[in-house]
Amino acid sequence: MPSHSTSKSPPFCPNARCDSRTNSHPWRFKKKGFYLRDQKPHRVQRYQCHHCRRNFSSQTFDTSYWLRRSELLEPVFHRLVSCSGLRQIAREFQVSHHTIQRLSEKLGRHCLLFHEKIRPRSSPIEPLVLDGLRSFEHSQYWPMDLNLIVGPSHYVYGFNDAELRRSGSMRPAQKLKRQILEKKHGRPDPQATKKQVIELLARVVPKGGSAILRSDEHQSYPRAIDGLKDRRFEHEQTSSKASRTTRNPLFPANHADLLLRHSSANHKRETIAFSKRRQGALYRLAIWVVWKNYIKSRSENRRDAPPAKMLGLIRTAHSVPTVLSRRLFPDRAGLSGWVERCYFGRIETRAIGKCRAHEARFAV
Ligand SMILES: [Zn+2]
């Protein structure tokens, strides 16, 4: 007999195209046997949706769905924010570094959805600090900025990426190599920073909203603000040469940059653990943002609350297991624009091309 959903039952049909998502009748499903497996839980209940007849199981709603080594999710999360390289983590757990890379991507996608679910949607209640963390993908010929918006609470409101053209002092041979690479792969858009800052600000500050925005004197920032006529910004600029103390208005962003480089092997100076793709760096950044916003104490000496609790966005600090307790579904998150492209792995690295398409893997 079909049954109605209860608190211990599957909460909804995992089929994104099921009409039970749109019609007003209560969702119904029935139990359809179980299967046994070596890992815990050893007995997995199977179900069938009464509306679309799709089969699924209790595992469909678990973050460890489709994982052969599900016990690695939590320790890999910790190591990805503790400055380990993918191969270092792989050696510890005696698995291929490709396994760790896939886990990092999976955790990154989950963390993107986790942050999207909790982040505030109204005008921010504190000033925003905007900054770009300079790193590179693939080789030093392909620099990029990771744009971050942080508040004095140390909450990271959002982030995105902007590819840049290699600049600064170069030897003649390096200039020639840049010329050859740009002829082959194309030149990064000179407007990338402006366009991406517009995208980020529009995501963090809603239409009709307003915010105090603090930044350095990057020339693209005022141009980006000019491009957002339907929001009001009070822009305060501070020279990047000003001493980087706690009194500096840009301190939240400076502190986030420090912590990100301290925690992430791919952003260390002179490292061989740099990101081969910008997409990989963004997934890893999403994990760091969830750790910083929802898990980590603002001050580890005082063991106080994480920034999201200070802002009243969560009731208690999260732990890695609570962050990973339930699978989040992209079709229920209302993704659009850059976040959707990032989630589905569509951020292209010029020197390599497209990433593996992830969409096919989400069909249940
Ligand atoms: Zn269904």
Tab-separated table of C-alpha atoms and ligand atoms in Angstrom:
chain	number	residue	atom	x	y	z
A	1	MET	CA	0.000	0.000	0.000
A	2	PRO	CA	1.333	3.460	-0.804
A	3	SER	CA	2.196	5.493	2.302
A	4	HIS	CA	2.467	9.160	3.126
A	5	SER	CA	5.728	10.766	4.086
A	6	THR	CA	6.607	10.810	7.802
A	7	SER	CA	9.661	12.256	9.543
A	8	LYS	CA	11.666	9.029	9.169
A	9	SER	CA	10.553	8.390	5.617
A	10	PRO	CA	12.051	9.764	2.410
A	11	PRO	CA	11.047	13.452	2.376
A	12	PHE	CA	10.270	13.819	-1.350
A	13	CYS	CA	10.677	12.076	-4.690
A	14	PRO	CA	14.314	12.443	-5.784
A	15	ASN	CA	13.281	12.526	-9.452
A	16	ALA	CA	13.568	16.193	-10.488
A	17	ARG	CA	10.952	15.669	-13.227
A	18	CYS	CA	8.377	13.911	-11.018
A	19	ASP	CA	4.974	15.652	-11.102
A	20	SER	CA	4.633	15.152	-7.326
A	21	ARG	CA	6.935	18.176	-7.080
A	22	THR	CA	4.355	20.464	-8.647
A	23	ASN	CA	0.907	19.080	-7.850
A	24	SER	CA	-0.805	19.955	-4.573
A	25	HIS	CA	-1.579	16.367	-3.445
A	26	PRO	CA	0.535	14.798	-0.677
A	27	TRP	CA	3.445	12.775	-2.008
A	28	ARG	CA	3.002	8.998	-1.763
A	29	PHE	CA	5.481	6.172	-2.046
A	30	LYS	CA	5.693	2.511	-1.140
A	31	LYS	CA	8.390	0.287	0.328
A	32	LYS	CA	9.851	-2.044	-2.258
A	33	GLY	CA	12.103	-4.545	-0.506
A	34	PHE	CA	15.678	-3.902	0.583
A	35	TYR	CA	19.216	-4.827	-0.328
A	36	LEU	CA	22.180	-5.886	1.785
A	37	ARG	CA	25.669	-4.449	1.490
A	38	ASP	CA	29.074	-4.726	3.177
A	39	GLN	CA	29.175	-1.140	4.488
A	40	LYS	CA	26.984	0.366	7.215
A	41	PRO	CA	23.998	0.544	7.089
A	42	HIS	CA	24.086	-3.075	5.985
A	43	ARG	CA	20.361	-3.233	5.228
A	44	VAL	CA	19.143	-0.523	2.841
A	45	GLN	CA	15.416	0.052	2.398
A	46	ARG	CA	14.197	0.483	-1.165
A	47	TYR	CA	11.163	2.582	-2.192
A	48	GLN	CA	9.051	3.357	-5.236
A	49	CYS	CA	7.401	6.708	-5.960
A	50	HIS	CA	3.641	6.334	-6.455
A	51	HIS	CA	3.588	9.190	-9.000
A	52	CYS	CA	6.503	8.541	-11.372
A	53	ARG	CA	7.242	4.890	-10.408
A	54	ARG	CA	10.918	5.762	-9.929
A	55	ASN	CA	12.784	3.375	-7.611
A	56	PHE	CA	15.140	4.788	-4.991
A	57	SER	CA	16.454	3.891	-1.540
A	58	SER	CA	17.181	5.459	1.831
A	59	GLN	CA	20.771	5.877	0.584
A	60	THR	CA	19.530	8.270	-2.131
A	61	PHE	CA	19.135	10.913	0.612
A	62	ASP	CA	22.560	10.349	2.146
A	63	THR	CA	25.633	12.450	1.320
A	64	SER	CA	27.501	9.197	0.732
A	65	TYR	CA	25.292	8.131	-2.232
A	66	TRP	CA	27.316	6.471	-4.993
A	67	LEU	CA	30.456	6.359	-2.862
A	68	ARG	CA	32.440	3.182	-2.430
A	69	ARG	CA	34.583	4.726	0.315
A	70	SER	CA	31.967	6.832	2.104
A	71	GLU	CA	33.991	6.745	5.338
A	72	LEU	CA	36.540	9.032	3.634
A	73	LEU	CA	34.172	12.017	3.198
A	74	GLU	CA	34.652	13.418	6.702
A	75	PRO	CA	38.458	13.003	7.043
A	76	VAL	CA	38.981	14.356	3.518
A	77	PHE	CA	36.890	17.440	4.392
A	78	HIS	CA	39.188	18.085	7.389
A	79	ARG	CA	42.364	17.618	5.351
A	80	LEU	CA	41.166	19.874	2.517
A	81	VAL	CA	40.962	22.762	5.010
A	82	SER	CA	44.223	21.749	6.726
A	83	CYS	CA	46.526	22.533	3.823
A	84	SER	CA	47.056	18.997	2.521
A	85	GLY	CA	47.645	18.341	-1.172
A	86	LEU	CA	45.396	15.790	-2.912
A	87	ARG	CA	48.267	13.308	-3.329
A	88	GLN	CA	49.290	13.688	0.332
A	89	ILE	CA	45.728	12.825	1.409
A	90	ALA	CA	45.645	9.915	-1.066
A	91	ARG	CA	48.860	8.453	0.370
A	92	GLU	CA	47.475	8.574	3.924
A	93	PHE	CA	44.323	6.638	2.945
A	94	GLN	CA	46.062	4.423	0.381
A	95	VAL	CA	43.754	5.391	-2.475
A	96	SER	CA	44.336	6.997	-5.864
A	97	HIS	CA	44.623	10.797	-5.903
A	98	HIS	CA	41.781	10.730	-8.465
A	99	THR	CA	39.560	9.308	-5.696
A	100	ILE	CA	40.472	12.259	-3.465
A	101	GLN	CA	39.913	14.685	-6.341
A	102	ARG	CA	36.420	13.259	-6.915
A	103	LEU	CA	35.665	13.480	-3.181
A	104	SER	CA	36.890	17.099	-3.168
A	105	GLU	CA	34.553	17.882	-6.100
A	106	LYS	CA	31.638	16.144	-4.411
A	107	LEU	CA	32.276	17.960	-1.119
A	108	GLY	CA	32.633	21.232	-3.041
A	109	ARG	CA	29.258	20.784	-4.754
A	110	HIS	CA	27.615	19.882	-1.451
A	111	CYS	CA	29.172	22.919	0.265
A	112	LEU	CA	28.018	25.250	-2.547
A	113	LEU	CA	24.431	24.090	-1.914
A	114	PHE	CA	24.878	24.211	1.868
A	115	HIS	CA	26.003	27.864	1.746
A	116	GLU	CA	23.283	28.790	-0.777
A	117	LYS	CA	20.668	27.316	1.557
A	118	ILE	CA	21.716	29.373	4.586
A	119	ARG	CA	23.202	32.636	3.284
A	120	PRO	CA	21.116	35.809	3.883
A	121	ARG	CA	18.925	36.991	1.000
A	122	SER	CA	18.166	40.492	2.300
A	123	SER	CA	20.448	43.562	2.376
A	124	PRO	CA	23.462	42.848	4.616
A	125	ILE	CA	23.250	44.159	8.181
A	126	GLU	CA	26.992	44.928	8.285
A	127	PRO	CA	29.439	46.625	5.877
A	128	LEU	CA	30.838	44.380	3.140
A	129	VAL	CA	34.534	44.072	2.345
A	130	LEU	CA	35.386	43.060	-1.231
A	131	ASP	CA	38.779	41.722	-2.218
A	132	GLY	CA	40.408	39.527	-4.848
A	133	LEU	CA	42.822	36.808	-3.750
A	134	ARG	CA	45.433	36.343	-6.467
A	135	SER	CA	46.275	32.761	-7.401
A	136	PHE	CA	46.690	30.842	-10.669
A	137	GLU	CA	45.381	27.767	-12.475
A	138	HIS	CA	47.259	25.279	-14.655
A	139	SER	CA	50.496	27.330	-14.798
A	140	GLN	CA	51.732	30.766	-13.803
A	141	TYR	CA	50.755	31.964	-17.295
A	142	TRP	CA	47.103	31.784	-16.217
A	143	PRO	CA	46.588	33.956	-13.102
A	144	MET	CA	43.147	34.393	-11.558
A	145	ASP	CA	41.464	36.349	-8.806
A	146	LEU	CA	39.170	34.665	-6.319
A	147	ASN	CA	36.789	37.498	-5.424
A	148	LEU	CA	35.488	37.306	-1.871
A	149	ILE	CA	32.918	39.385	0.012
A	150	VAL	CA	33.432	39.201	3.777
A	151	GLY	CA	31.800	41.093	6.659
A	152	PRO	CA	33.383	42.366	9.916
A	153	SER	CA	31.700	39.299	11.505
A	154	HIS	CA	34.141	37.318	9.282
A	155	TYR	CA	31.173	35.735	7.492
A	156	VAL	CA	31.952	35.087	3.812
A	157	TYR	CA	28.832	36.194	1.908
A	158	GLY	CA	29.933	34.947	-1.477
A	159	PHE	CA	32.769	34.357	-3.897
A	160	ASN	CA	33.497	33.859	-7.560
A	161	ASP	CA	36.439	33.821	-9.950
A	162	ALA	CA	37.953	36.108	-12.576
A	163	GLU	CA	40.627	34.970	-15.009
A	164	LEU	CA	43.411	37.484	-15.581
A	165	ARG	CA	46.149	38.082	-18.135
A	166	ARG	CA	49.665	37.405	-16.870
A	167	SER	CA	51.332	40.752	-16.182
A	168	GLY	CA	54.281	42.102	-14.236
A	169	SER	CA	57.937	41.729	-15.125
A	170	MET	CA	58.665	38.932	-17.589
A	171	ARG	CA	61.790	37.843	-19.438
A	172	PRO	CA	61.624	38.065	-23.289
A	173	ALA	CA	61.224	34.246	-23.466
A	174	GLN	CA	58.292	34.409	-21.042
A	175	LYS	CA	56.628	37.163	-23.095
A	176	LEU	CA	57.007	34.991	-26.198
A	177	LYS	CA	55.503	31.984	-24.428
A	178	ARG	CA	52.542	34.096	-23.256
A	179	GLN	CA	52.048	35.247	-26.862
A	180	ILE	CA	52.079	31.637	-28.140
A	181	LEU	CA	49.682	30.463	-25.406
A	182	GLU	CA	47.283	33.353	-26.021
A	183	LYS	CA	47.308	32.660	-29.767
A	184	LYS	CA	46.404	29.032	-29.095
A	185	HIS	CA	43.868	29.412	-26.264
A	186	GLY	CA	42.681	33.031	-26.569
A	187	ARG	CA	43.263	35.948	-24.260
A	188	PRO	CA	41.392	36.335	-20.940
A	189	ASP	CA	38.608	38.929	-21.104
A	190	PRO	CA	40.045	42.287	-19.895
A	191	GLN	CA	36.580	43.053	-18.447
A	192	ALA	CA	36.462	39.790	-16.446
A	193	THR	CA	36.994	41.369	-13.003
A	194	LYS	CA	34.323	44.038	-13.587
A	195	LYS	CA	31.801	41.483	-14.898
A	196	GLN	CA	32.452	39.015	-12.102
A	197	VAL	CA	32.285	41.676	-9.364
A	198	ILE	CA	28.901	42.772	-10.796
A	199	GLU	CA	27.740	39.139	-10.618
A	200	LEU	CA	28.958	38.737	-7.041
A	201	LEU	CA	27.534	42.021	-5.727
A	202	ALA	CA	24.188	41.348	-7.438
A	203	ARG	CA	24.068	37.950	-5.730
A	204	VAL	CA	24.893	39.267	-2.247
A	205	VAL	CA	22.868	42.516	-2.307
A	206	PRO	CA	19.264	42.058	-3.547
A	207	LYS	CA	17.582	44.303	-6.120
A	208	GLY	CA	16.533	47.564	-4.462
A	209	GLY	CA	18.875	46.867	-1.543
A	210	SER	CA	21.824	48.858	-0.256
A	211	ALA	CA	25.185	48.226	1.385
A	212	ILE	CA	28.354	49.904	2.572
A	213	LEU	CA	31.114	48.429	0.422
A	214	ARG	CA	34.770	48.624	1.456
A	215	SER	CA	37.561	47.728	-0.961
A	216	ASP	CA	41.054	48.639	-2.100
A	217	GLU	CA	41.590	51.047	-5.002
A	218	HIS	CA	41.172	48.446	-7.771
A	219	GLN	CA	39.935	50.401	-10.798
A	220	SER	CA	37.342	47.780	-11.795
A	221	TYR	CA	35.347	48.057	-8.559
A	222	PRO	CA	33.817	51.557	-9.113
A	223	ARG	CA	32.985	50.498	-12.703
A	224	ALA	CA	31.241	47.383	-11.389
A	225	ILE	CA	29.221	49.466	-8.908
A	226	ASP	CA	28.219	51.807	-11.775
A	227	GLY	CA	26.843	48.753	-13.549
A	228	LEU	CA	24.400	48.052	-10.705
A	229	LYS	CA	21.948	50.961	-10.898
A	230	ASP	CA	19.184	49.060	-9.092
A	231	ARG	CA	21.186	48.797	-5.833
A	232	ARG	CA	22.712	51.533	-3.664
A	233	PHE	CA	26.348	51.274	-2.565
A	234	GLU	CA	28.315	53.567	-0.319
A	235	HIS	CA	31.819	52.790	-1.561
A	236	GLU	CA	34.764	53.368	0.810
A	237	GLN	CA	38.229	52.730	-0.625
A	238	THR	CA	41.446	52.094	1.326
A	239	SER	CA	44.889	51.898	-0.228
A	240	SER	CA	46.297	48.371	-0.370
A	241	LYS	CA	49.535	49.905	0.918
A	242	ALA	CA	47.912	50.798	4.277
A	243	SER	CA	49.263	48.653	7.094
A	244	ARG	CA	47.292	45.416	7.409
A	245	THR	CA	46.362	45.688	11.071
A	246	THR	CA	43.039	44.904	12.748
A	247	ARG	CA	42.195	48.619	12.457
A	248	ASN	CA	42.434	48.558	8.673
A	249	PRO	CA	38.844	48.733	7.262
A	250	LEU	CA	39.793	45.858	4.940
A	251	PHE	CA	40.874	43.639	7.851
A	252	PRO	CA	38.097	41.014	7.386
A	253	ALA	CA	39.212	40.411	3.769
A	254	ASN	CA	42.920	40.541	4.630
A	255	HIS	CA	42.321	38.022	7.418
A	256	ALA	CA	40.292	35.767	5.079
A	257	ASP	CA	43.130	35.876	2.505
A	258	LEU	CA	45.652	34.899	5.179
A	259	LEU	CA	43.497	32.070	6.484
A	260	LEU	CA	42.710	30.804	2.987
A	261	ARG	CA	46.409	30.626	2.065
A	262	HIS	CA	47.183	29.062	5.458
A	263	SER	CA	44.462	26.389	5.053
A	264	SER	CA	44.635	25.565	1.344
A	265	ALA	CA	47.662	23.846	-0.196
A	266	ASN	CA	46.650	25.063	-3.681
A	267	HIS	CA	47.104	28.759	-2.788
A	268	LYS	CA	50.512	28.533	-1.060
A	269	ARG	CA	53.342	30.485	-2.643
A	270	GLU	CA	55.833	28.425	-4.668
A	271	THR	CA	53.785	25.241	-4.354
A	272	ILE	CA	53.400	22.235	-6.644
A	273	ALA	CA	49.886	21.662	-5.221
A	274	PHE	CA	48.416	24.582	-7.237
A	275	SER	CA	45.000	24.034	-8.852
A	276	LYS	CA	45.165	22.566	-12.328
A	277	ARG	CA	41.680	23.905	-13.052
A	278	ARG	CA	39.889	27.005	-11.753
A	279	GLN	CA	36.861	24.779	-11.215
A	280	GLY	CA	38.815	22.627	-8.741
A	281	ALA	CA	39.942	25.743	-6.851
A	282	LEU	CA	36.311	26.914	-6.626
A	283	TYR	CA	35.052	23.586	-5.255
A	284	ARG	CA	37.820	23.677	-2.663
A	285	LEU	CA	37.000	27.307	-1.834
A	286	ALA	CA	33.337	26.327	-1.254
A	287	ILE	CA	34.487	23.762	1.338
A	288	TRP	CA	36.665	26.391	3.040
A	289	VAL	CA	33.750	28.896	3.091
A	290	VAL	CA	31.439	26.374	4.802
A	291	TRP	CA	34.152	25.488	7.316
A	292	LYS	CA	34.898	29.174	8.059
A	293	ASN	CA	31.266	30.357	8.192
A	294	TYR	CA	29.495	27.508	9.945
A	295	ILE	CA	32.069	25.316	11.758
A	296	LYS	CA	35.212	27.201	12.788
A	297	SER	CA	35.236	29.460	15.863
A	298	ARG	CA	35.977	33.071	15.013
A	299	SER	CA	38.740	32.898	17.615
A	300	GLU	CA	40.097	29.443	18.351
A	301	ASN	CA	41.649	30.751	21.602
A	302	ARG	CA	38.267	31.907	22.882
A	303	ARG	CA	36.434	28.966	21.254
A	304	ASP	CA	33.592	31.315	20.394
A	305	ALA	CA	30.838	30.846	17.821
A	306	PRO	CA	31.367	30.719	14.059
A	307	PRO	CA	30.413	33.869	12.097
A	308	ALA	CA	27.040	32.469	10.926
A	309	LYS	CA	25.918	32.038	14.559
A	310	MET	CA	27.021	35.571	15.436
A	311	LEU	CA	24.774	36.782	12.585
A	312	GLY	CA	21.854	34.602	13.757
A	313	LEU	CA	21.853	32.501	10.571
A	314	ILE	CA	22.265	29.210	12.488
A	315	ARG	CA	21.308	28.296	16.066
A	316	THR	CA	24.423	26.278	16.969
A	317	ALA	CA	27.830	25.766	15.436
A	318	HIS	CA	27.948	22.986	12.864
A	319	SER	CA	30.453	20.136	12.766
A	320	VAL	CA	31.644	18.299	9.661
A	321	PRO	CA	29.195	15.398	10.342
A	322	THR	CA	26.222	17.779	10.703
A	323	VAL	CA	27.189	19.601	7.494
A	324	LEU	CA	27.317	16.229	5.735
A	325	SER	CA	24.246	14.738	7.437
A	326	ARG	CA	21.831	15.027	4.477
A	327	ARG	CA	22.322	15.067	0.736
A	328	LEU	CA	21.281	18.361	-0.876
A	329	PHE	CA	19.642	18.316	-4.316
A	330	PRO	CA	20.585	20.976	-6.898
A	331	ASP	CA	17.109	21.023	-8.474
A	332	ARG	CA	15.616	22.008	-5.093
A	333	ALA	CA	18.164	24.789	-4.485
A	334	GLY	CA	16.914	27.160	-7.218
A	335	LEU	CA	20.391	27.602	-8.667
A	336	SER	CA	21.007	30.099	-11.440
A	337	GLY	CA	23.775	32.084	-13.107
A	338	TRP	CA	27.344	31.646	-11.921
A	339	VAL	CA	26.454	29.391	-8.950
A	340	GLU	CA	24.672	26.965	-11.275
A	341	ARG	CA	27.608	26.950	-13.721
A	342	CYS	CA	30.053	26.389	-10.875
A	343	TYR	CA	27.945	23.613	-9.331
A	344	PHE	CA	27.754	21.692	-12.603
A	345	GLY	CA	31.477	22.051	-13.294
A	346	ARG	CA	31.105	24.429	-16.268
A	347	ILE	CA	33.901	26.867	-15.303
A	348	GLU	CA	36.336	26.374	-18.140
A	349	THR	CA	40.112	26.421	-17.850
A	350	ARG	CA	41.320	28.076	-21.035
A	351	ALA	CA	44.461	25.939	-21.364
A	352	ILE	CA	42.620	22.614	-20.935
A	353	GLY	CA	39.018	23.151	-22.040
A	354	LYS	CA	35.811	21.900	-20.516
A	355	CYS	CA	35.675	19.793	-17.338
A	356	ARG	CA	33.830	16.516	-17.215
A	357	ALA	CA	30.114	17.278	-17.432
A	358	HIS	CA	28.527	16.410	-14.121
A	359	GLU	CA	24.883	16.712	-15.086
A	360	ALA	CA	24.519	13.097	-16.195
A	361	ARG	CA	25.713	11.903	-12.805
A	362	PHE	CA	22.829	13.607	-10.987
A	363	ALA	CA	20.068	11.552	-12.561
A	364	VAL	CA	18.830	9.224	-9.836
B	1	ZN	ZN	8.316	10.534	-8.293
